[in-house]
Coordinates of C-alpha atoms in Angstrom, one line a residue:
M1 CA 42.9 -49.9 -7.3
K2 CA 46.1 -47.8 -7.2
K3 CA 45.5 -44.3 -6.0
K4 CA 46.0 -41.4 -8.4
Y5 CA 47.5 -38.1 -7.5
L6 CA 47.8 -34.7 -9.2
S7 CA 51.2 -35.0 -10.9
G8 CA 53.0 -34.0 -14.0
I9 CA 56.2 -33.3 -15.8
L10 CA 57.6 -30.4 -17.9
F11 CA 60.5 -31.6 -20.0
T12 CA 62.9 -30.6 -22.8
E13 CA 63.7 -32.5 -26.0
H14 CA 66.6 -34.3 -24.1
Y15 CA 64.2 -36.0 -21.7
N16 CA 63.5 -39.7 -22.3
T17 CA 59.8 -39.6 -23.1
G18 CA 59.7 -43.4 -23.2
R19 CA 59.0 -43.3 -19.5
L20 CA 55.7 -41.6 -20.2
S21 CA 54.2 -44.1 -22.7
G22 CA 52.6 -46.3 -20.1
M23 CA 51.0 -43.5 -18.2
V24 CA 48.5 -42.5 -20.8
S25 CA 47.5 -45.9 -22.3
D26 CA 44.5 -46.5 -20.0
R27 CA 42.6 -43.3 -20.7
P28 CA 38.9 -43.9 -20.4
S29 CA 36.5 -43.0 -23.2
S30 CA 34.8 -39.6 -23.1
D31 CA 31.6 -41.4 -22.2
D32 CA 33.1 -42.8 -19.0
R33 CA 33.5 -39.5 -17.2
Q34 CA 33.2 -35.8 -18.0
Q35 CA 36.7 -35.1 -16.8
P36 CA 39.9 -36.4 -18.5
D37 CA 42.6 -38.4 -16.8
F38 CA 45.5 -36.5 -18.3
F39 CA 46.5 -33.7 -20.6
R40 CA 49.4 -34.0 -23.0
D41 CA 51.3 -31.3 -24.8
P42 CA 54.7 -31.5 -26.7
N43 CA 56.6 -30.6 -23.5
L44 CA 54.1 -31.4 -20.8
L45 CA 52.2 -34.3 -19.3
L46 CA 49.7 -33.5 -16.6
C47 CA 48.0 -36.4 -14.8
F48 CA 44.8 -35.6 -12.8
G49 CA 44.3 -37.5 -9.6
N50 CA 41.3 -38.5 -7.5
H51 CA 38.2 -37.0 -9.3
E52 CA 36.5 -36.4 -5.9
T53 CA 39.2 -34.1 -4.7
D54 CA 41.1 -32.8 -7.8
Q55 CA 39.3 -30.4 -10.1
V56 CA 40.1 -29.6 -13.7
F57 CA 39.2 -26.7 -16.0
I58 CA 40.4 -26.3 -19.6
K59 CA 39.6 -23.1 -21.5
D60 CA 41.2 -20.3 -23.5
D61 CA 44.4 -22.2 -23.9
L62 CA 44.7 -22.6 -20.1
V63 CA 44.8 -26.0 -18.5
I64 CA 44.2 -25.8 -14.7
A65 CA 44.1 -28.5 -12.0
V66 CA 43.4 -27.9 -8.3
D67 CA 44.0 -30.3 -5.4
G68 CA 42.2 -29.3 -2.2
I69 CA 39.6 -26.6 -1.4
I70 CA 39.4 -22.9 -1.8
Y71 CA 37.2 -21.6 1.0
N72 CA 36.5 -17.9 0.1
R73 CA 34.6 -19.1 -3.0
K74 CA 31.6 -16.8 -2.6
E75 CA 33.8 -13.7 -2.2
L76 CA 35.9 -14.6 -5.3
I77 CA 32.8 -15.3 -7.4
E78 CA 31.4 -11.9 -6.6
R79 CA 34.8 -10.1 -7.0
L80 CA 35.5 -11.8 -10.4
N81 CA 32.0 -11.1 -11.6
L82 CA 31.2 -14.7 -12.3
K83 CA 27.5 -15.2 -13.1
P84 CA 25.5 -16.0 -10.0
S85 CA 23.7 -18.8 -11.9
S86 CA 27.0 -20.6 -12.3
N87 CA 27.7 -20.6 -8.5
A88 CA 26.2 -24.0 -8.1
T89 CA 28.4 -25.6 -10.7
V90 CA 31.6 -23.6 -10.8
N91 CA 34.5 -25.6 -9.4
D92 CA 37.7 -24.3 -7.8
A93 CA 39.7 -24.9 -11.0
E94 CA 37.4 -22.5 -12.8
I95 CA 37.8 -19.9 -10.1
V96 CA 41.6 -20.2 -10.4
H97 CA 41.2 -19.7 -14.2
H98 CA 39.3 -16.4 -13.7
A99 CA 41.7 -15.4 -10.9
Y100 CA 44.7 -16.0 -13.2
K101 CA 43.1 -14.0 -16.0
Y102 CA 42.3 -11.1 -13.6
W103 CA 45.5 -11.0 -11.4
G104 CA 48.1 -12.9 -13.4
S105 CA 50.7 -14.6 -11.4
D106 CA 49.5 -12.7 -8.3
F107 CA 46.4 -14.9 -8.2
C108 CA 47.6 -17.0 -5.3
K109 CA 47.4 -14.0 -2.9
F110 CA 43.6 -14.0 -3.1
L111 CA 42.9 -17.7 -2.7
F112 CA 42.4 -18.8 0.9
G113 CA 42.2 -22.4 1.8
D114 CA 44.0 -25.8 1.7
W115 CA 45.0 -26.1 -2.0
C116 CA 47.6 -26.6 -4.7
A117 CA 47.1 -25.4 -8.2
V118 CA 48.8 -26.3 -11.5
L119 CA 48.3 -23.9 -14.5
W120 CA 49.6 -24.6 -18.0
D121 CA 49.4 -21.6 -20.5
R122 CA 49.6 -23.2 -23.9
N123 CA 50.2 -19.8 -25.6
L124 CA 53.1 -18.8 -23.4
R125 CA 54.3 -22.4 -23.0
S126 CA 54.7 -21.7 -19.3
L127 CA 53.8 -23.6 -16.2
T128 CA 52.8 -22.1 -12.9
I129 CA 52.5 -24.2 -9.7
G130 CA 51.2 -22.5 -6.6
R131 CA 50.0 -23.5 -3.1
D132 CA 48.1 -21.9 -0.2
H133 CA 49.5 -19.3 2.2
F134 CA 49.8 -21.8 5.1
G135 CA 47.3 -24.6 4.8
N136 CA 47.1 -28.4 4.9
S137 CA 48.5 -29.2 1.5
V138 CA 51.7 -30.5 -0.1
L139 CA 53.3 -30.5 -3.5
Y140 CA 56.6 -32.3 -4.2
Y141 CA 58.9 -31.4 -7.1
H142 CA 62.3 -32.5 -8.5
Q143 CA 64.2 -30.5 -11.1
T144 CA 67.0 -31.5 -13.4
D145 CA 68.5 -30.0 -16.6
T146 CA 66.0 -31.9 -18.7
F147 CA 62.7 -32.0 -16.6
L148 CA 60.7 -30.6 -13.8
A149 CA 58.5 -33.3 -12.2
F150 CA 55.8 -32.5 -9.6
S151 CA 53.1 -34.3 -7.6
T152 CA 51.0 -34.2 -4.5
S153 CA 52.6 -37.6 -3.7
R154 CA 56.3 -38.2 -3.4
E155 CA 55.9 -41.8 -4.5
S156 CA 54.3 -40.6 -7.8
L157 CA 57.4 -38.7 -8.7
Y158 CA 59.4 -41.9 -9.1
Q159 CA 57.5 -42.8 -12.3
F160 CA 59.1 -39.8 -14.0
G161 CA 62.6 -40.9 -13.2
T162 CA 63.3 -39.0 -10.0
P163 CA 65.7 -40.6 -7.5
R164 CA 64.4 -42.7 -4.7
S165 CA 64.4 -41.4 -1.1
K166 CA 67.6 -41.2 0.8
I167 CA 67.9 -40.4 4.4
D168 CA 69.0 -36.9 5.5
E169 CA 71.0 -37.5 8.6
M170 CA 70.7 -34.0 10.1
T171 CA 66.9 -34.0 10.0
I172 CA 66.7 -37.5 11.5
A173 CA 69.0 -36.2 14.3
Q174 CA 66.9 -33.2 14.8
H175 CA 63.8 -35.4 15.0
L176 CA 65.4 -37.6 17.7
V177 CA 66.4 -34.6 20.0
S178 CA 63.2 -32.6 19.3
W179 CA 65.1 -29.8 17.7
P180 CA 62.6 -28.0 15.4
I181 CA 63.5 -28.7 11.8
T182 CA 63.7 -25.3 10.1
S183 CA 66.5 -25.6 7.7
P184 CA 66.8 -26.6 4.9
P185 CA 63.1 -26.0 4.6
E186 CA 62.5 -27.4 1.1
F187 CA 63.0 -31.0 2.1
L188 CA 62.5 -32.9 5.3
Y189 CA 64.1 -36.3 6.0
D190 CA 65.2 -37.0 2.5
R191 CA 66.7 -35.0 -0.4
S192 CA 65.1 -36.8 -3.3
A193 CA 62.4 -34.2 -3.7
N194 CA 61.7 -30.6 -2.6
R195 CA 58.4 -29.5 -1.1
L196 CA 56.8 -26.3 -2.3
K197 CA 56.9 -23.9 0.6
P198 CA 53.7 -22.2 1.8
G199 CA 53.2 -18.8 0.3
H200 CA 55.2 -19.7 -2.8
Y201 CA 54.7 -20.6 -6.4
L202 CA 56.9 -22.0 -9.2
S203 CA 57.1 -20.6 -12.7
A204 CA 58.7 -22.7 -15.3
K205 CA 59.3 -23.3 -19.0
P206 CA 61.1 -26.2 -20.6
G207 CA 64.7 -25.8 -19.3
Y208 CA 63.8 -22.8 -17.1
F209 CA 62.7 -22.8 -13.4
N210 CA 62.1 -20.1 -10.8
L211 CA 60.7 -20.0 -7.2
H212 CA 58.7 -17.0 -6.0
Q213 CA 57.3 -16.0 -2.6
Y214 CA 54.0 -14.2 -2.8
W215 CA 53.2 -14.0 0.9
S216 CA 55.2 -13.7 4.1
L217 CA 53.9 -13.7 7.6
K218 CA 57.0 -11.7 8.5
D219 CA 55.6 -8.7 6.6
T220 CA 52.9 -8.2 9.2
R221 CA 52.9 -4.9 10.9
V222 CA 51.7 -4.1 14.4
Q223 CA 48.5 -2.1 14.5
N224 CA 47.3 0.1 17.4
S225 CA 43.7 0.3 18.5
K226 CA 42.0 2.7 20.9
S227 CA 41.0 0.0 23.4
R228 CA 41.8 -3.5 24.4
N229 CA 38.3 -4.6 23.6
D230 CA 38.8 -3.6 19.9
Y231 CA 41.5 -6.2 19.6
A232 CA 39.2 -8.9 21.0
E233 CA 36.3 -7.9 18.8
G234 CA 38.5 -7.9 15.7
L235 CA 39.8 -11.5 16.5
R236 CA 36.2 -12.7 17.0
D237 CA 35.1 -11.2 13.7
I238 CA 37.9 -12.7 11.7
L239 CA 37.5 -16.1 13.3
I240 CA 33.7 -16.1 12.5
K241 CA 34.5 -15.1 8.9
V242 CA 37.1 -17.8 8.4
I243 CA 35.2 -20.6 10.1
S244 CA 31.9 -19.7 8.4
E245 CA 33.6 -19.9 5.0
R246 CA 34.9 -23.3 5.7
A247 CA 31.8 -24.7 7.4
S248 CA 29.7 -23.6 4.4
V249 CA 31.4 -26.0 2.0
T250 CA 29.9 -29.2 3.5
D251 CA 26.9 -30.6 5.4
A252 CA 29.1 -33.1 7.1
L253 CA 31.4 -31.2 9.3
G254 CA 33.5 -32.6 12.1
S255 CA 36.0 -31.2 14.6
M256 CA 38.7 -32.4 17.0
L257 CA 37.8 -31.3 20.4
S258 CA 40.1 -31.2 23.4
G259 CA 39.5 -29.3 26.6
G260 CA 41.6 -26.3 25.5
L261 CA 41.0 -22.9 24.1
D262 CA 42.1 -23.5 20.5
S263 CA 40.0 -26.5 19.5
G264 CA 37.2 -25.4 21.8
S265 CA 37.0 -22.0 20.1
V266 CA 37.0 -23.6 16.6
T267 CA 34.3 -26.1 17.6
A268 CA 32.2 -23.6 19.4
L269 CA 32.2 -21.1 16.6
S270 CA 31.4 -23.9 14.1
A271 CA 28.5 -25.1 16.2
R272 CA 27.2 -21.5 16.5
Y273 CA 27.3 -21.1 12.7
L274 CA 25.5 -24.4 12.1
R275 CA 22.9 -23.8 14.8
D276 CA 21.5 -20.9 12.9
Q277 CA 20.9 -23.3 10.0
G278 CA 19.3 -26.0 12.2
K279 CA 22.4 -28.2 11.7
S280 CA 24.9 -29.9 14.1
I281 CA 28.6 -30.7 14.1
D282 CA 30.4 -33.9 15.1
A283 CA 33.1 -33.5 17.7
Y284 CA 35.7 -36.1 18.6
T285 CA 37.6 -36.2 21.9
S286 CA 40.4 -38.5 22.8
V287 CA 39.8 -40.2 26.2
P288 CA 42.3 -42.2 28.2
I289 CA 41.7 -45.9 28.9
P290 CA 39.4 -46.4 31.9
D291 CA 41.3 -47.0 35.1
A292 CA 44.7 -46.2 33.5
T293 CA 47.3 -44.4 35.6
L294 CA 47.7 -41.0 34.1
F295 CA 50.9 -38.9 34.0
A296 CA 50.4 -35.3 33.3
E297 CA 52.4 -33.4 35.9
G298 CA 51.3 -29.7 36.0
R299 CA 48.5 -30.4 33.5
F300 CA 45.3 -32.4 33.3
G301 CA 45.5 -35.8 31.6
N302 CA 41.8 -36.3 30.8
E303 CA 40.2 -33.4 28.9
L304 CA 36.7 -35.0 28.7
E305 CA 35.2 -32.9 31.5
Y306 CA 36.0 -29.7 29.6
A307 CA 34.9 -31.0 26.3
L308 CA 31.6 -32.1 27.8
A309 CA 31.1 -28.6 29.2
L310 CA 31.2 -27.2 25.6
V311 CA 28.9 -30.0 24.3
R312 CA 26.3 -29.1 26.9
D313 CA 26.6 -25.4 26.3
A314 CA 26.3 -25.6 22.5
G315 CA 23.4 -28.0 22.3
N316 CA 24.0 -29.0 18.6
I317 CA 27.3 -31.0 19.0
S318 CA 27.2 -34.7 18.4
H319 CA 30.0 -35.9 20.7
H320 CA 32.2 -38.9 20.1
Q321 CA 34.6 -40.2 22.8
I322 CA 37.6 -41.9 21.2
V323 CA 39.2 -44.4 23.6
C324 CA 40.8 -46.8 21.0
P325 CA 41.6 -49.4 23.7
G326 CA 42.9 -52.1 21.3
Y327 CA 45.1 -49.8 19.2
S328 CA 48.8 -50.3 19.8
P329 CA 50.9 -47.0 19.9
V330 CA 53.6 -48.9 18.0
Q331 CA 51.2 -50.1 15.3
A332 CA 50.0 -46.5 15.0
V333 CA 53.5 -45.4 14.2
R334 CA 53.7 -48.1 11.5
D335 CA 50.4 -46.9 10.1
C336 CA 51.5 -43.3 10.1
L337 CA 54.7 -44.1 8.2
N338 CA 52.7 -46.1 5.7
I339 CA 50.3 -43.1 5.2
T340 CA 52.7 -40.1 5.3
G341 CA 56.1 -41.6 4.5
D342 CA 57.9 -39.4 7.0
P343 CA 58.4 -39.4 10.8
V344 CA 56.2 -36.9 12.7
H345 CA 57.0 -35.1 15.8
G346 CA 54.2 -36.3 18.1
S347 CA 54.9 -40.1 17.8
S348 CA 53.3 -40.9 21.1
N349 CA 50.0 -39.1 20.1
I350 CA 49.6 -40.8 16.7
F351 CA 47.3 -43.6 18.0
W352 CA 44.6 -41.3 19.1
V353 CA 45.1 -38.8 16.2
L354 CA 44.6 -41.6 13.6
D355 CA 41.6 -43.1 15.4
I356 CA 39.9 -39.7 15.6
F357 CA 40.2 -39.1 11.9
R358 CA 39.3 -42.7 11.1
A359 CA 36.1 -42.3 13.2
A360 CA 35.3 -39.0 11.4
A361 CA 35.7 -40.6 8.0
A362 CA 33.6 -43.7 9.0
N363 CA 31.0 -41.3 10.4
G364 CA 30.7 -39.6 7.0
N365 CA 32.4 -36.3 7.8
K366 CA 33.9 -34.7 4.7
L367 CA 35.7 -31.8 6.4
V368 CA 37.3 -32.0 9.9
F369 CA 38.6 -29.1 11.8
T370 CA 41.6 -28.9 14.1
G371 CA 43.0 -26.0 16.2
Q372 CA 46.6 -27.3 16.1
M373 CA 48.5 -24.0 15.5
G374 CA 46.7 -21.7 17.9
N375 CA 49.6 -21.5 20.5
A376 CA 51.5 -18.9 18.6
G377 CA 48.4 -17.2 17.1
I378 CA 45.0 -17.0 18.6
S379 CA 46.0 -18.2 22.0
W380 CA 49.5 -16.7 22.3
T381 CA 50.3 -16.1 25.9
G382 CA 52.3 -12.9 25.4
D383 CA 56.0 -12.7 26.2
V384 CA 56.7 -12.3 29.9
F385 CA 58.9 -9.3 29.2
S386 CA 56.1 -7.5 27.5
R387 CA 54.1 -7.4 30.7
P388 CA 54.3 -4.7 33.4
L389 CA 57.6 -4.7 35.3
T390 CA 55.9 -5.7 38.6
N391 CA 54.3 -8.7 37.0
Q392 CA 57.6 -9.8 35.5
I393 CA 59.3 -9.7 38.9
N394 CA 56.4 -11.5 40.5
E395 CA 56.6 -14.2 37.8
F396 CA 60.3 -15.0 38.3
G397 CA 61.4 -13.5 41.6
L398 CA 63.8 -10.6 41.6
A399 CA 67.0 -12.6 41.3
T400 CA 65.8 -14.9 38.5
W401 CA 64.3 -11.9 36.7
A402 CA 67.7 -10.0 36.8
K403 CA 69.6 -13.0 35.5
K404 CA 67.2 -13.4 32.6
R405 CA 67.4 -9.7 31.7
I406 CA 71.2 -9.9 31.8
K407 CA 71.2 -12.9 29.5
Q408 CA 68.9 -11.1 27.1
A409 CA 71.3 -8.2 26.9
I410 CA 74.3 -10.4 26.0
P411 CA 74.9 -10.6 22.2
S412 CA 74.7 -14.0 20.6
T413 CA 78.3 -13.7 19.4
I414 CA 79.4 -13.7 23.1
A415 CA 76.6 -15.9 24.5
N416 CA 77.0 -18.8 22.1
P417 CA 80.6 -19.6 23.0
L418 CA 79.8 -19.3 26.7
R419 CA 76.8 -21.7 26.3
H420 CA 79.1 -24.1 24.5
L421 CA 81.6 -24.0 27.4
C422 CA 79.1 -24.1 30.2
T423 CA 76.7 -26.7 28.9
Q424 CA 77.4 -30.4 28.6
Q425 CA 76.4 -32.8 25.9
N426 CA 73.6 -34.8 27.4
W427 CA 71.4 -36.9 25.1
S428 CA 69.9 -39.1 27.8
H429 CA 66.4 -37.8 27.1
S430 CA 66.6 -38.8 23.5
A431 CA 67.3 -42.0 21.5
I432 CA 70.1 -40.5 19.5
L433 CA 73.4 -42.4 19.5
P434 CA 76.0 -40.1 21.1
K435 CA 78.6 -40.9 18.5
F436 CA 76.1 -40.0 15.7
A437 CA 75.4 -36.7 17.5
E438 CA 79.1 -36.1 17.9
R439 CA 79.8 -36.8 14.2
L440 CA 77.2 -34.2 13.2
N441 CA 78.5 -31.7 15.8
M442 CA 75.0 -31.5 17.1
H443 CA 75.8 -29.8 20.3
V444 CA 77.4 -26.8 18.7
E445 CA 75.0 -26.7 15.7
R446 CA 72.0 -26.6 18.1
I447 CA 73.5 -23.8 20.2
N448 CA 74.2 -21.8 17.1
D449 CA 70.7 -22.2 15.6
P450 CA 69.3 -18.6 15.4
N451 CA 65.8 -20.0 16.0
L452 CA 66.9 -21.2 19.4
R453 CA 69.0 -18.2 20.5
H454 CA 68.6 -17.2 24.1
N455 CA 67.6 -13.5 23.5
R456 CA 65.1 -13.8 20.6
S457 CA 62.2 -11.5 20.6
A458 CA 58.6 -12.5 21.3
L459 CA 57.9 -12.2 17.5
D460 CA 60.9 -14.5 16.7
T461 CA 59.6 -17.0 19.3
R462 CA 56.3 -17.1 17.6
F463 CA 57.9 -17.5 14.1
A464 CA 59.9 -20.4 15.6
I465 CA 56.7 -22.1 16.6
L466 CA 54.7 -21.4 13.5
K467 CA 57.6 -22.0 11.0
P468 CA 55.5 -20.2 8.3
T469 CA 57.7 -21.3 5.4
N470 CA 58.1 -24.9 6.6
P471 CA 56.5 -27.2 4.0
G472 CA 56.2 -30.2 6.3
L473 CA 53.5 -28.8 8.7
G474 CA 50.5 -29.3 6.4
S475 CA 51.8 -32.4 4.6
F476 CA 50.8 -34.8 7.4
H477 CA 47.2 -33.8 7.5
H478 CA 47.0 -33.6 3.7
A479 CA 48.3 -37.2 3.4
L480 CA 46.1 -38.5 6.1
G481 CA 43.0 -36.8 4.7
R482 CA 43.8 -38.1 1.2
F483 CA 44.2 -41.6 2.6
L484 CA 40.9 -41.5 4.5
G485 CA 38.9 -39.5 1.8
I486 CA 38.4 -36.5 4.0
T487 CA 39.7 -32.9 4.2
I488 CA 41.5 -31.9 7.4
S489 CA 41.6 -28.1 7.9
D490 CA 42.9 -25.8 10.6
P491 CA 41.2 -22.4 10.7
T492 CA 43.9 -21.2 13.2
T493 CA 46.4 -21.3 10.3
D494 CA 44.4 -19.2 7.9
S495 CA 46.7 -16.4 6.8
R496 CA 44.1 -13.7 7.7
V497 CA 43.9 -15.0 11.2
L498 CA 47.6 -15.2 11.7
E499 CA 48.2 -11.8 10.2
Y500 CA 45.6 -10.3 12.6
C501 CA 47.1 -12.0 15.7
L502 CA 50.6 -10.9 14.8
S503 CA 49.4 -7.4 14.3
V504 CA 48.2 -7.2 17.9
P505 CA 50.8 -5.6 20.3
D506 CA 52.4 -8.3 22.4
H507 CA 51.4 -6.7 25.7
I508 CA 47.7 -7.0 24.8
F509 CA 47.9 -10.8 25.2
F510 CA 48.3 -10.4 29.0
D511 CA 45.7 -8.7 31.2
P512 CA 47.4 -7.0 34.2
Q513 CA 44.1 -6.5 36.0
T514 CA 43.0 -10.1 36.1
G515 CA 46.4 -11.8 35.7
Y516 CA 45.2 -13.9 32.7
D517 CA 47.6 -14.7 29.9
R518 CA 46.1 -15.6 26.5
W519 CA 43.7 -12.7 27.2
L520 CA 42.9 -12.0 23.5
I521 CA 41.2 -15.3 22.8
R522 CA 39.6 -15.5 26.3
E523 CA 38.0 -12.1 25.8
A524 CA 37.0 -12.8 22.1
M525 CA 35.2 -16.0 23.2
K526 CA 33.2 -14.4 26.0
G527 CA 29.7 -15.7 25.7
I528 CA 30.7 -18.3 23.1
L529 CA 32.9 -20.6 25.2
P530 CA 31.8 -21.8 28.6
D531 CA 33.9 -20.1 31.3
Q532 CA 35.1 -23.5 32.5
I533 CA 37.2 -23.6 29.3
R534 CA 37.6 -19.9 28.6
L535 CA 39.1 -19.1 32.0
N536 CA 40.9 -22.3 32.7
K537 CA 44.7 -21.8 33.2
M538 CA 45.6 -25.5 33.1
R539 CA 46.7 -27.1 29.9
G540 CA 46.0 -30.7 28.9
R541 CA 48.4 -33.4 28.1
Q542 CA 47.4 -36.0 25.5
A543 CA 48.5 -39.6 25.7
S544 CA 48.9 -39.3 29.5
D545 CA 48.0 -43.1 29.6
L546 CA 50.9 -44.0 27.3
L547 CA 52.6 -46.3 29.9
T548 CA 49.4 -48.4 30.3
R549 CA 49.0 -48.7 26.5
L550 CA 52.5 -49.8 25.9
R551 CA 52.2 -52.4 28.6
L552 CA 49.1 -53.7 26.9
H553 CA 51.0 -54.2 23.7
Q554 CA 54.4 -55.4 24.8
E555 CA 54.8 -57.7 21.9
D556 CA 54.6 -54.8 19.5
V557 CA 57.3 -52.9 21.3
E558 CA 59.6 -55.9 21.4
A559 CA 59.0 -56.7 17.7
A560 CA 59.9 -53.1 16.7
L561 CA 63.0 -53.0 18.8
T562 CA 64.1 -56.3 17.2
E563 CA 63.4 -55.0 13.7
I564 CA 65.5 -51.9 14.0
Q565 CA 68.4 -53.2 16.0
D566 CA 70.7 -53.7 13.1
V567 CA 69.7 -51.1 10.4
A568 CA 69.3 -48.2 13.0
A569 CA 72.3 -49.0 15.1
P570 CA 74.5 -46.2 13.4
Y571 CA 71.9 -43.7 14.5
L572 CA 70.0 -44.9 17.6
N573 CA 71.2 -45.6 21.2
L574 CA 69.4 -49.0 21.2
P575 CA 70.7 -50.1 24.7
H576 CA 69.3 -46.9 26.1
M577 CA 66.0 -47.5 24.4
R578 CA 65.8 -51.0 25.8
N579 CA 66.6 -49.7 29.2
V580 CA 63.8 -47.2 29.0
W581 CA 61.5 -50.0 27.8
Q582 CA 62.4 -52.1 30.9
R583 CA 61.7 -49.2 33.2
I584 CA 58.3 -48.6 31.5
K585 CA 57.2 -52.2 32.3
T586 CA 57.7 -51.7 36.1
E587 CA 57.9 -48.0 37.1
D588 CA 55.1 -45.5 37.5
N589 CA 56.3 -42.0 37.5
Q590 CA 56.4 -38.8 35.4
N591 CA 60.0 -39.2 34.4
V592 CA 59.5 -42.6 32.9
S593 CA 56.4 -41.4 31.1
D594 CA 58.4 -38.6 29.6
L595 CA 61.1 -41.0 28.5
A596 CA 58.5 -43.2 26.9
T597 CA 57.7 -40.3 24.6
T598 CA 61.1 -38.8 24.0
V599 CA 63.3 -41.9 23.9
L600 CA 61.2 -45.0 23.1
M601 CA 58.4 -43.8 20.8
R602 CA 60.4 -41.2 19.0
G603 CA 63.3 -43.6 18.6
I604 CA 61.0 -46.4 17.3
M605 CA 59.5 -44.0 14.7
A606 CA 62.9 -43.0 13.5
G607 CA 64.2 -46.6 13.5
L608 CA 61.2 -47.9 11.5
Y609 CA 61.6 -45.1 9.0
I610 CA 65.3 -45.9 8.5
R611 CA 64.4 -49.5 8.0
R612 CA 61.8 -48.6 5.3
L613 CA 64.5 -46.8 3.4
T614 CA 67.0 -49.6 3.9
E615 CA 64.6 -52.2 2.6
R616 CA 64.1 -50.1 -0.6
G617 CA 67.8 -50.4 -1.3
N618 CA 68.9 -47.0 -0.1

């Protein structure tokens, strides 16, 4: 059966409505299901998707559909004075109905979760499309003079007459050189459809369209407390609130569990919440292939020991070790492109990521937590230059510290030309074709990117990591969850958590007495996380056994390189990729392991994506 997605079109009298005739012919009778498949008005067609995930509410000339989950349901039901007796049956679309009635177009501000909502006001003939502050959701849209089409699936847009995907060369180039894609933010990898940015909503009428921002992380202001411990207690309180809200929506909760602070904190707090109810949580840890040679210079390549420490400490965690020995990293890349449609940054990690969520879905988990975005939020290290002066000098040494301080003082208008003159174009750690990079003027464009400037502040560095208006971050987990029939959620991206973390003065994240960075989360999790994790200064490295896995699946690598050799030749340095592949077969060292990630795997993902578009006639 073909999957259905929440989608629709708002059109003028000049739109060819013949395209829509086949979309509404298979409507089931009212006896088949309580909820309709679609809603039709003179200027609007709204198609409802998977009835297990999309929710519909029609009342008072308002038609509302919601994709995803709103987590602060209980709070909203109380605030909106909904009858307690309806709490068991009210769905998220009904909550949105009341929120819209109460707050108008500001309703989005008060809904926390992973969601998109579509509202059609039949009296005003107006359409409102909103999405969460910063969650795992996606909504694509395409606007012309005669229509506005929208959907939670880009493929579904094509039925309304939107153009097919076409490659965006700059974003492909940025993917290849691991240059964070921040602009243009509305579309990634192709320009056939925009993606609604987090913290935004659309308002439209036939022939009219406008984009509004209702929330911005950059509006956060620093707050001062009387003591350091107040900051830690505040973080612990907001994490408990956010995780409890999410954990309360299901009896089948799962969590990704590495050996680090972020996923460890999310899993530990979830287990603590469930323990009070006599329940347990499933946790999934990626484990390297037994006897594989691991490459994780300066880090630990097997996080199992730390994960097990939390499992023992919590007592109500059902632990699942994910080895996926027969899963080819290249096949995982193919699977990822089939599911999401776009390249993803961590191409060498896809095999274990997909297997973890497959295992969670097969195990019956309905909601699965991650802690992916903690690095710039709950576990931010604190900028080195926010620390006491003596610690700064001890960290770098006097000479290096002085050079860094001087560099920080030089304005970008002077520093950028100097960087251009003093740095060479070297793409050897990527799969990009040098001529392609030269044609796009990549070297200069990268130097001039304000998000990569040499003297950016600690706050700007955190925004560059979080990319709070980038619509691509949540789309991968949304698409993967939809494909597997689960919801993937990251409590560390909750806007209330992020606002709190950014309100903490930067110097608080480092403790000069103990020398610990990431002090805020370490202190907040005292007595909750075992000290083996809480006080660990080492970071893990996933896919540290990548070389072994690639060697076990040589035929897949060869097949992929053969498939992309013609179509991707204008973009990829294929001789360099093949040279790296030959080194992978015989060499065991950290440099080759790094090249396997940055050159071979990232290049294969880009090449297979380009081939997909080429095969579709673009």
